[in-house]
Amino acid sequence: MSQATELLAQEFVCSRCGTKGGQTQELAMSGTGISRLLEIQPYRYTFVSCTNCGYTEVFNLDILEGRDDLGTFLDALFMD
């Protein structure tokens, strides 16, 4: 779990019921074309769900972590 995801889980305040704290789940997806063919997953998101009512919000990890497209592409190539 990334540092941004851990921070989201701790600081999340549900916009529906106001409960603080949530559970997170990360998801990586491939795009179309060559990234799909090579199974590169440059798109990374985290879902934060309220522990009280289940309301879920989606966050783009690349934006939260301040990554650029080239860095994300290189990470996808050289990381597990």
PDB file of N, CA and C in Angstrom:
ATOM      1  N   MET A   1       0.853  -1.177   0.000  1.00  0.00           N
ATOM      2  CA  MET A   1       0.000   0.000   0.000  1.00  0.00           C
ATOM      3  C   MET A   1       0.896   1.236   0.000  1.00  0.00           C
ATOM      4  N   SER A   2       0.571   2.200  -0.847  1.00  0.00           N
ATOM      5  CA  SER A   2       1.380   3.407  -0.942  1.00  0.00           C
ATOM      6  C   SER A   2       1.121   4.343   0.238  1.00  0.00           C
ATOM      7  N   GLN A   3       2.036   5.268   0.413  1.00  0.00           N
ATOM      8  CA  GLN A   3       1.914   6.228   1.508  1.00  0.00           C
ATOM      9  C   GLN A   3       0.669   7.101   1.321  1.00  0.00           C
ATOM     10  N   ALA A   4       0.386   7.477   0.076  1.00  0.00           N
ATOM     11  CA  ALA A   4      -0.806   8.292  -0.197  1.00  0.00           C
ATOM     12  C   ALA A   4      -2.079   7.540   0.179  1.00  0.00           C
ATOM     13  N   THR A   5      -2.106   6.234  -0.090  1.00  0.00           N
ATOM     14  CA  THR A   5      -3.274   5.427   0.236  1.00  0.00           C
ATOM     15  C   THR A   5      -3.465   5.317   1.742  1.00  0.00           C
ATOM     16  N   GLU A   6      -2.388   5.124   2.470  1.00  0.00           N
ATOM     17  CA  GLU A   6      -2.472   5.054   3.934  1.00  0.00           C
ATOM     18  C   GLU A   6      -2.976   6.368   4.517  1.00  0.00           C
ATOM     19  N   LEU A   7      -2.480   7.473   3.987  1.00  0.00           N
ATOM     20  CA  LEU A   7      -2.912   8.783   4.464  1.00  0.00           C
ATOM     21  C   LEU A   7      -4.393   9.019   4.159  1.00  0.00           C
ATOM     22  N   LEU A   8      -4.830   8.608   2.973  1.00  0.00           N
ATOM     23  CA  LEU A   8      -6.258   8.733   2.626  1.00  0.00           C
ATOM     24  C   LEU A   8      -7.135   7.957   3.599  1.00  0.00           C
ATOM     25  N   ALA A   9      -6.728   6.749   3.932  1.00  0.00           N
ATOM     26  CA  ALA A   9      -7.510   5.921   4.852  1.00  0.00           C
ATOM     27  C   ALA A   9      -7.655   6.596   6.217  1.00  0.00           C
ATOM     28  N   GLN A  10      -6.589   7.220   6.685  1.00  0.00           N
ATOM     29  CA  GLN A  10      -6.606   7.859   7.998  1.00  0.00           C
ATOM     30  C   GLN A  10      -7.397   9.164   7.999  1.00  0.00           C
ATOM     31  N   GLU A  11      -7.250   9.966   6.938  1.00  0.00           N
ATOM     32  CA  GLU A  11      -7.823  11.307   6.905  1.00  0.00           C
ATOM     33  C   GLU A  11      -9.187  11.394   6.209  1.00  0.00           C
ATOM     34  N   PHE A  12      -9.655  10.303   5.649  1.00  0.00           N
ATOM     35  CA  PHE A  12     -10.911  10.306   4.905  1.00  0.00           C
ATOM     36  C   PHE A  12     -12.074  10.681   5.809  1.00  0.00           C
ATOM     37  N   VAL A  13     -12.892  11.595   5.345  1.00  0.00           N
ATOM     38  CA  VAL A  13     -14.149  11.959   6.012  1.00  0.00           C
ATOM     39  C   VAL A  13     -15.256  11.762   4.982  1.00  0.00           C
ATOM     40  N   CYS A  14     -16.173  10.895   5.298  1.00  0.00           N
ATOM     41  CA  CYS A  14     -17.254  10.551   4.371  1.00  0.00           C
ATOM     42  C   CYS A  14     -18.120  11.780   4.096  1.00  0.00           C
ATOM     43  N   SER A  15     -18.312  12.081   2.815  1.00  0.00           N
ATOM     44  CA  SER A  15     -19.141  13.231   2.450  1.00  0.00           C
ATOM     45  C   SER A  15     -20.627  12.928   2.588  1.00  0.00           C
ATOM     46  N   ARG A  16     -20.949  11.674   2.792  1.00  0.00           N
ATOM     47  CA  ARG A  16     -22.347  11.277   2.939  1.00  0.00           C
ATOM     48  C   ARG A  16     -22.806  11.286   4.398  1.00  0.00           C
ATOM     49  N   CYS A  17     -22.031  10.642   5.309  1.00  0.00           N
ATOM     50  CA  CYS A  17     -22.479  10.533   6.704  1.00  0.00           C
ATOM     51  C   CYS A  17     -21.556  11.228   7.708  1.00  0.00           C
ATOM     52  N   GLY A  18     -20.366  11.693   7.262  1.00  0.00           N
ATOM     53  CA  GLY A  18     -19.466  12.432   8.135  1.00  0.00           C
ATOM     54  C   GLY A  18     -18.535  11.591   8.987  1.00  0.00           C
ATOM     55  N   THR A  19     -18.552  10.274   8.837  1.00  0.00           N
ATOM     56  CA  THR A  19     -17.669   9.390   9.604  1.00  0.00           C
ATOM     57  C   THR A  19     -16.232   9.576   9.150  1.00  0.00           C
ATOM     58  N   LYS A  20     -15.299   9.601  10.118  1.00  0.00           N
ATOM     59  CA  LYS A  20     -13.881   9.754   9.789  1.00  0.00           C
ATOM     60  C   LYS A  20     -13.226   8.380   9.704  1.00  0.00           C
ATOM     61  N   GLY A  21     -12.348   8.213   8.707  1.00  0.00           N
ATOM     62  CA  GLY A  21     -11.615   6.963   8.515  1.00  0.00           C
ATOM     63  C   GLY A  21     -12.303   6.101   7.475  1.00  0.00           C
ATOM     64  N   GLY A  22     -11.487   5.336   6.763  1.00  0.00           N
ATOM     65  CA  GLY A  22     -12.060   4.481   5.735  1.00  0.00           C
ATOM     66  C   GLY A  22     -11.146   3.323   5.401  1.00  0.00           C
ATOM     67  N   GLN A  23     -11.645   2.424   4.604  1.00  0.00           N
ATOM     68  CA  GLN A  23     -10.859   1.296   4.108  1.00  0.00           C
ATOM     69  C   GLN A  23     -10.483   1.581   2.664  1.00  0.00           C
ATOM     70  N   THR A  24      -9.248   1.207   2.288  1.00  0.00           N
ATOM     71  CA  THR A  24      -8.782   1.493   0.933  1.00  0.00           C
ATOM     72  C   THR A  24      -8.489   0.218   0.163  1.00  0.00           C
ATOM     73  N   GLN A  25      -8.585   0.346  -1.137  1.00  0.00           N
ATOM     74  CA  GLN A  25      -8.239  -0.733  -2.058  1.00  0.00           C
ATOM     75  C   GLN A  25      -7.615  -0.091  -3.290  1.00  0.00           C
ATOM     76  N   GLU A  26      -6.424  -0.570  -3.693  1.00  0.00           N
ATOM     77  CA  GLU A  26      -5.761  -0.030  -4.866  1.00  0.00           C
ATOM     78  C   GLU A  26      -6.095  -0.858  -6.101  1.00  0.00           C
ATOM     79  N   LEU A  27      -6.090  -0.184  -7.260  1.00  0.00           N
ATOM     80  CA  LEU A  27      -6.387  -0.837  -8.518  1.00  0.00           C
ATOM     81  C   LEU A  27      -5.468  -0.248  -9.580  1.00  0.00           C
ATOM     82  N   ALA A  28      -4.852  -1.106 -10.383  1.00  0.00           N
ATOM     83  CA  ALA A  28      -4.039  -0.663 -11.518  1.00  0.00           C
ATOM     84  C   ALA A  28      -4.677  -1.220 -12.782  1.00  0.00           C
ATOM     85  N   MET A  29      -4.715  -0.391 -13.828  1.00  0.00           N
ATOM     86  CA  MET A  29      -5.351  -0.802 -15.083  1.00  0.00           C
ATOM     87  C   MET A  29      -4.444  -0.484 -16.254  1.00  0.00           C
ATOM     88  N   SER A  30      -4.551  -1.302 -17.285  1.00  0.00           N
ATOM     89  CA  SER A  30      -3.831  -1.009 -18.516  1.00  0.00           C
ATOM     90  C   SER A  30      -4.702  -0.120 -19.386  1.00  0.00           C
ATOM     91  N   GLY A  31      -4.062   0.521 -20.337  1.00  0.00           N
ATOM     92  CA  GLY A  31      -4.798   1.345 -21.284  1.00  0.00           C
ATOM     93  C   GLY A  31      -5.132   0.525 -22.514  1.00  0.00           C
ATOM     94  N   THR A  32      -5.090   1.187 -23.654  1.00  0.00           N
ATOM     95  CA  THR A  32      -5.341   0.492 -24.911  1.00  0.00           C
ATOM     96  C   THR A  32      -4.046   0.415 -25.700  1.00  0.00           C
ATOM     97  N   GLY A  33      -4.053  -0.331 -26.764  1.00  0.00           N
ATOM     98  CA  GLY A  33      -2.898  -0.395 -27.641  1.00  0.00           C
ATOM     99  C   GLY A  33      -1.734  -1.154 -27.031  1.00  0.00           C
ATOM    100  N   ILE A  34      -0.551  -0.551 -27.110  1.00  0.00           N
ATOM    101  CA  ILE A  34       0.682  -1.229 -26.712  1.00  0.00           C
ATOM    102  C   ILE A  34       0.729  -1.540 -25.214  1.00  0.00           C
ATOM    103  N   SER A  35       0.195  -0.668 -24.387  1.00  0.00           N
ATOM    104  CA  SER A  35       0.220  -0.947 -22.947  1.00  0.00           C
ATOM    105  C   SER A  35      -0.626  -2.171 -22.606  1.00  0.00           C
ATOM    106  N   ARG A  36      -1.699  -2.343 -23.324  1.00  0.00           N
ATOM    107  CA  ARG A  36      -2.546  -3.523 -23.100  1.00  0.00           C
ATOM    108  C   ARG A  36      -1.855  -4.785 -23.600  1.00  0.00           C
ATOM    109  N   LEU A  37      -1.205  -4.682 -24.750  1.00  0.00           N
ATOM    110  CA  LEU A  37      -0.496  -5.811 -25.328  1.00  0.00           C
ATOM    111  C   LEU A  37       0.653  -6.269 -24.433  1.00  0.00           C
ATOM    112  N   LEU A  38       1.392  -5.321 -23.861  1.00  0.00           N
ATOM    113  CA  LEU A  38       2.543  -5.639 -23.012  1.00  0.00           C
ATOM    114  C   LEU A  38       2.174  -5.793 -21.539  1.00  0.00           C
ATOM    115  N   GLU A  39       0.892  -5.686 -21.229  1.00  0.00           N
ATOM    116  CA  GLU A  39       0.392  -5.791 -19.865  1.00  0.00           C
ATOM    117  C   GLU A  39       1.010  -4.754 -18.926  1.00  0.00           C
ATOM    118  N   ILE A  40       1.217  -3.555 -19.453  1.00  0.00           N
ATOM    119  CA  ILE A  40       1.693  -2.426 -18.650  1.00  0.00           C
ATOM    120  C   ILE A  40       0.462  -1.765 -18.044  1.00  0.00           C
ATOM    121  N   GLN A  41       0.512  -1.504 -16.749  1.00  0.00           N
ATOM    122  CA  GLN A  41      -0.639  -0.914 -16.064  1.00  0.00           C
ATOM    123  C   GLN A  41      -0.278   0.467 -15.510  1.00  0.00           C
ATOM    124  N   PRO A  42      -0.279   1.478 -16.380  1.00  0.00           N
ATOM    125  CA  PRO A  42       0.149   2.806 -15.940  1.00  0.00           C
ATOM    126  C   PRO A  42      -0.916   3.602 -15.192  1.00  0.00           C
ATOM    127  N   TYR A  43      -2.147   3.139 -15.199  1.00  0.00           N
ATOM    128  CA  TYR A  43      -3.223   3.879 -14.536  1.00  0.00           C
ATOM    129  C   TYR A  43      -3.481   3.281 -13.170  1.00  0.00           C
ATOM    130  N   ARG A  44      -3.277   4.096 -12.119  1.00  0.00           N
ATOM    131  CA  ARG A  44      -3.389   3.605 -10.746  1.00  0.00           C
ATOM    132  C   ARG A  44      -4.400   4.453  -9.977  1.00  0.00           C
ATOM    133  N   TYR A  45      -5.303   3.760  -9.301  1.00  0.00           N
ATOM    134  CA  TYR A  45      -6.348   4.428  -8.532  1.00  0.00           C
ATOM    135  C   TYR A  45      -6.463   3.776  -7.162  1.00  0.00           C
ATOM    136  N   THR A  46      -6.986   4.538  -6.223  1.00  0.00           N
ATOM    137  CA  THR A  46      -7.322   3.960  -4.930  1.00  0.00           C
ATOM    138  C   THR A  46      -8.776   4.302  -4.632  1.00  0.00           C
ATOM    139  N   PHE A  47      -9.472   3.324  -4.106  1.00  0.00           N
ATOM    140  CA  PHE A  47     -10.871   3.481  -3.711  1.00  0.00           C
ATOM    141  C   PHE A  47     -10.905   3.557  -2.188  1.00  0.00           C
ATOM    142  N   VAL A  48     -11.595   4.552  -1.662  1.00  0.00           N
ATOM    143  CA  VAL A  48     -11.727   4.700  -0.210  1.00  0.00           C
ATOM    144  C   VAL A  48     -13.198   4.555   0.132  1.00  0.00           C
ATOM    145  N   SER A  49     -13.504   3.585   1.001  1.00  0.00           N
ATOM    146  CA  SER A  49     -14.885   3.312   1.386  1.00  0.00           C
ATOM    147  C   SER A  49     -15.107   3.674   2.844  1.00  0.00           C
ATOM    148  N   CYS A  50     -16.211   4.311   3.107  1.00  0.00           N
ATOM    149  CA  CYS A  50     -16.591   4.659   4.473  1.00  0.00           C
ATOM    150  C   CYS A  50     -16.851   3.377   5.263  1.00  0.00           C
ATOM    151  N   THR A  51     -16.318   3.321   6.466  1.00  0.00           N
ATOM    152  CA  THR A  51     -16.502   2.135   7.307  1.00  0.00           C
ATOM    153  C   THR A  51     -17.899   2.096   7.941  1.00  0.00           C
ATOM    154  N   ASN A  52     -18.638   3.196   7.854  1.00  0.00           N
ATOM    155  CA  ASN A  52     -19.973   3.243   8.433  1.00  0.00           C
ATOM    156  C   ASN A  52     -21.067   2.934   7.406  1.00  0.00           C
ATOM    157  N   CYS A  53     -21.066   3.683   6.287  1.00  0.00           N
ATOM    158  CA  CYS A  53     -22.165   3.544   5.331  1.00  0.00           C
ATOM    159  C   CYS A  53     -21.763   2.887   4.012  1.00  0.00           C
ATOM    160  N   GLY A  54     -20.470   2.727   3.758  1.00  0.00           N
ATOM    161  CA  GLY A  54     -20.018   2.075   2.544  1.00  0.00           C
ATOM    162  C   GLY A  54     -19.854   2.988   1.340  1.00  0.00           C
ATOM    163  N   TYR A  55     -20.161   4.263   1.484  1.00  0.00           N
ATOM    164  CA  TYR A  55     -19.978   5.209   0.380  1.00  0.00           C
ATOM    165  C   TYR A  55     -18.515   5.172  -0.055  1.00  0.00           C
ATOM    166  N   THR A  56     -18.248   5.170  -1.374  1.00  0.00           N
ATOM    167  CA  THR A  56     -16.895   5.014  -1.893  1.00  0.00           C
ATOM    168  C   THR A  56     -16.522   6.161  -2.814  1.00  0.00           C
ATOM    169  N   GLU A  57     -15.297   6.673  -2.651  1.00  0.00           N
ATOM    170  CA  GLU A  57     -14.754   7.696  -3.535  1.00  0.00           C
ATOM    171  C   GLU A  57     -13.506   7.143  -4.200  1.00  0.00           C
ATOM    172  N   VAL A  58     -13.211   7.606  -5.427  1.00  0.00           N
ATOM    173  CA  VAL A  58     -12.072   7.139  -6.206  1.00  0.00           C
ATOM    174  C   VAL A  58     -11.064   8.280  -6.342  1.00  0.00           C
ATOM    175  N   PHE A  59      -9.768   7.952  -6.136  1.00  0.00           N
ATOM    176  CA  PHE A  59      -8.696   8.935  -6.242  1.00  0.00           C
ATOM    177  C   PHE A  59      -7.632   8.439  -7.201  1.00  0.00           C
ATOM    178  N   ASN A  60      -7.091   9.339  -8.024  1.00  0.00           N
ATOM    179  CA  ASN A  60      -6.023   9.020  -8.956  1.00  0.00           C
ATOM    180  C   ASN A  60      -4.691   9.120  -8.204  1.00  0.00           C
ATOM    181  N   LEU A  61      -3.984   7.996  -8.038  1.00  0.00           N
ATOM    182  CA  LEU A  61      -2.733   7.983  -7.269  1.00  0.00           C
ATOM    183  C   LEU A  61      -1.632   8.786  -7.931  1.00  0.00           C
ATOM    184  N   ASP A  62      -1.604   8.849  -9.249  1.00  0.00           N
ATOM    185  CA  ASP A  62      -0.564   9.618  -9.929  1.00  0.00           C
ATOM    186  C   ASP A  62      -0.666  11.095  -9.589  1.00  0.00           C
ATOM    187  N   ILE A  63      -1.862  11.608  -9.494  1.00  0.00           N
ATOM    188  CA  ILE A  63      -2.051  13.012  -9.120  1.00  0.00           C
ATOM    189  C   ILE A  63      -1.700  13.220  -7.647  1.00  0.00           C
ATOM    190  N   LEU A  64      -2.159  12.326  -6.781  1.00  0.00           N
ATOM    191  CA  LEU A  64      -1.885  12.471  -5.354  1.00  0.00           C
ATOM    192  C   LEU A  64      -0.396  12.377  -5.031  1.00  0.00           C
ATOM    193  N   GLU A  65       0.326  11.521  -5.768  1.00  0.00           N
ATOM    194  CA  GLU A  65       1.751  11.339  -5.528  1.00  0.00           C
ATOM    195  C   GLU A  65       2.612  12.278  -6.361  1.00  0.00           C
ATOM    196  N   GLY A  66       1.982  13.095  -7.226  1.00  0.00           N
ATOM    197  CA  GLY A  66       2.719  14.071  -8.025  1.00  0.00           C
ATOM    198  C   GLY A  66       3.609  13.451  -9.082  1.00  0.00           C
ATOM    199  N   ARG A  67       3.213  12.331  -9.637  1.00  0.00           N
ATOM    200  CA  ARG A  67       4.018  11.669 -10.668  1.00  0.00           C
ATOM    201  C   ARG A  67       3.665  12.218 -12.035  1.00  0.00           C
ATOM    202  N   ASP A  68       4.675  12.183 -12.923  1.00  0.00           N
ATOM    203  CA  ASP A  68       4.415  12.554 -14.307  1.00  0.00           C
ATOM    204  C   ASP A  68       4.238  11.294 -15.148  1.00  0.00           C
ATOM    205  N   ASP A  69       3.815  11.454 -16.378  1.00  0.00           N
ATOM    206  CA  ASP A  69       3.553  10.308 -17.243  1.00  0.00           C
ATOM    207  C   ASP A  69       4.799   9.480 -17.513  1.00  0.00           C
ATOM    208  N   LEU A  70       5.945  10.126 -17.727  1.00  0.00           N
ATOM    209  CA  LEU A  70       7.172   9.384 -18.000  1.00  0.00           C
ATOM    210  C   LEU A  70       7.581   8.572 -16.782  1.00  0.00           C
ATOM    211  N   GLY A  71       7.489   9.150 -15.596  1.00  0.00           N
ATOM    212  CA  GLY A  71       7.830   8.417 -14.376  1.00  0.00           C
ATOM    213  C   GLY A  71       6.921   7.227 -14.163  1.00  0.00           C
ATOM    214  N   THR A  72       5.655   7.391 -14.438  1.00  0.00           N
ATOM    215  CA  THR A  72       4.706   6.294 -14.305  1.00  0.00           C
ATOM    216  C   THR A  72       5.020   5.191 -15.306  1.00  0.00           C
ATOM    217  N   PHE A  73       5.344   5.574 -16.519  1.00  0.00           N
ATOM    218  CA  PHE A  73       5.670   4.584 -17.541  1.00  0.00           C
ATOM    219  C   PHE A  73       6.927   3.800 -17.161  1.00  0.00           C
ATOM    220  N   LEU A  74       7.952   4.504 -16.684  1.00  0.00           N
ATOM    221  CA  LEU A  74       9.186   3.824 -16.296  1.00  0.00           C
ATOM    222  C   LEU A  74       8.974   2.938 -15.082  1.00  0.00           C
ATOM    223  N   ASP A  75       8.164   3.378 -14.120  1.00  0.00           N
ATOM    224  CA  ASP A  75       7.839   2.542 -12.971  1.00  0.00           C
ATOM    225  C   ASP A  75       7.161   1.248 -13.414  1.00  0.00           C
ATOM    226  N   ALA A  76       6.250   1.366 -14.354  1.00  0.00           N
ATOM    227  CA  ALA A  76       5.532   0.190 -14.841  1.00  0.00           C
ATOM    228  C   ALA A  76       6.463  -0.786 -15.541  1.00  0.00           C
ATOM    229  N   LEU A  77       7.462  -0.258 -16.207  1.00  0.00           N
ATOM    230  CA  LEU A  77       8.412  -1.134 -16.910  1.00  0.00           C
ATOM    231  C   LEU A  77       9.363  -1.861 -15.977  1.00  0.00           C
ATOM    232  N   PHE A  78       9.831  -1.167 -14.936  1.00  0.00           N
ATOM    233  CA  PHE A  78      10.913  -1.706 -14.139  1.00  0.00           C
ATOM    234  C   PHE A  78      10.540  -2.180 -12.745  1.00  0.00           C
ATOM    235  N   MET A  79       9.293  -2.026 -12.354  1.00  0.00           N
ATOM    236  CA  MET A  79       8.872  -2.505 -11.043  1.00  0.00           C
ATOM    237  C   MET A  79       8.083  -3.789 -11.203  1.00  0.00           C
ATOM    238  N   ASP A  80       7.940  -4.533 -10.106  1.00  0.00           N
ATOM    239  CA  ASP A  80       7.222  -5.803 -10.194  1.00  0.00           C
ATOM    240  C   ASP A  80       5.754  -5.676 -10.422  1.00  0.00           C
TER     241      ASP A  80
END
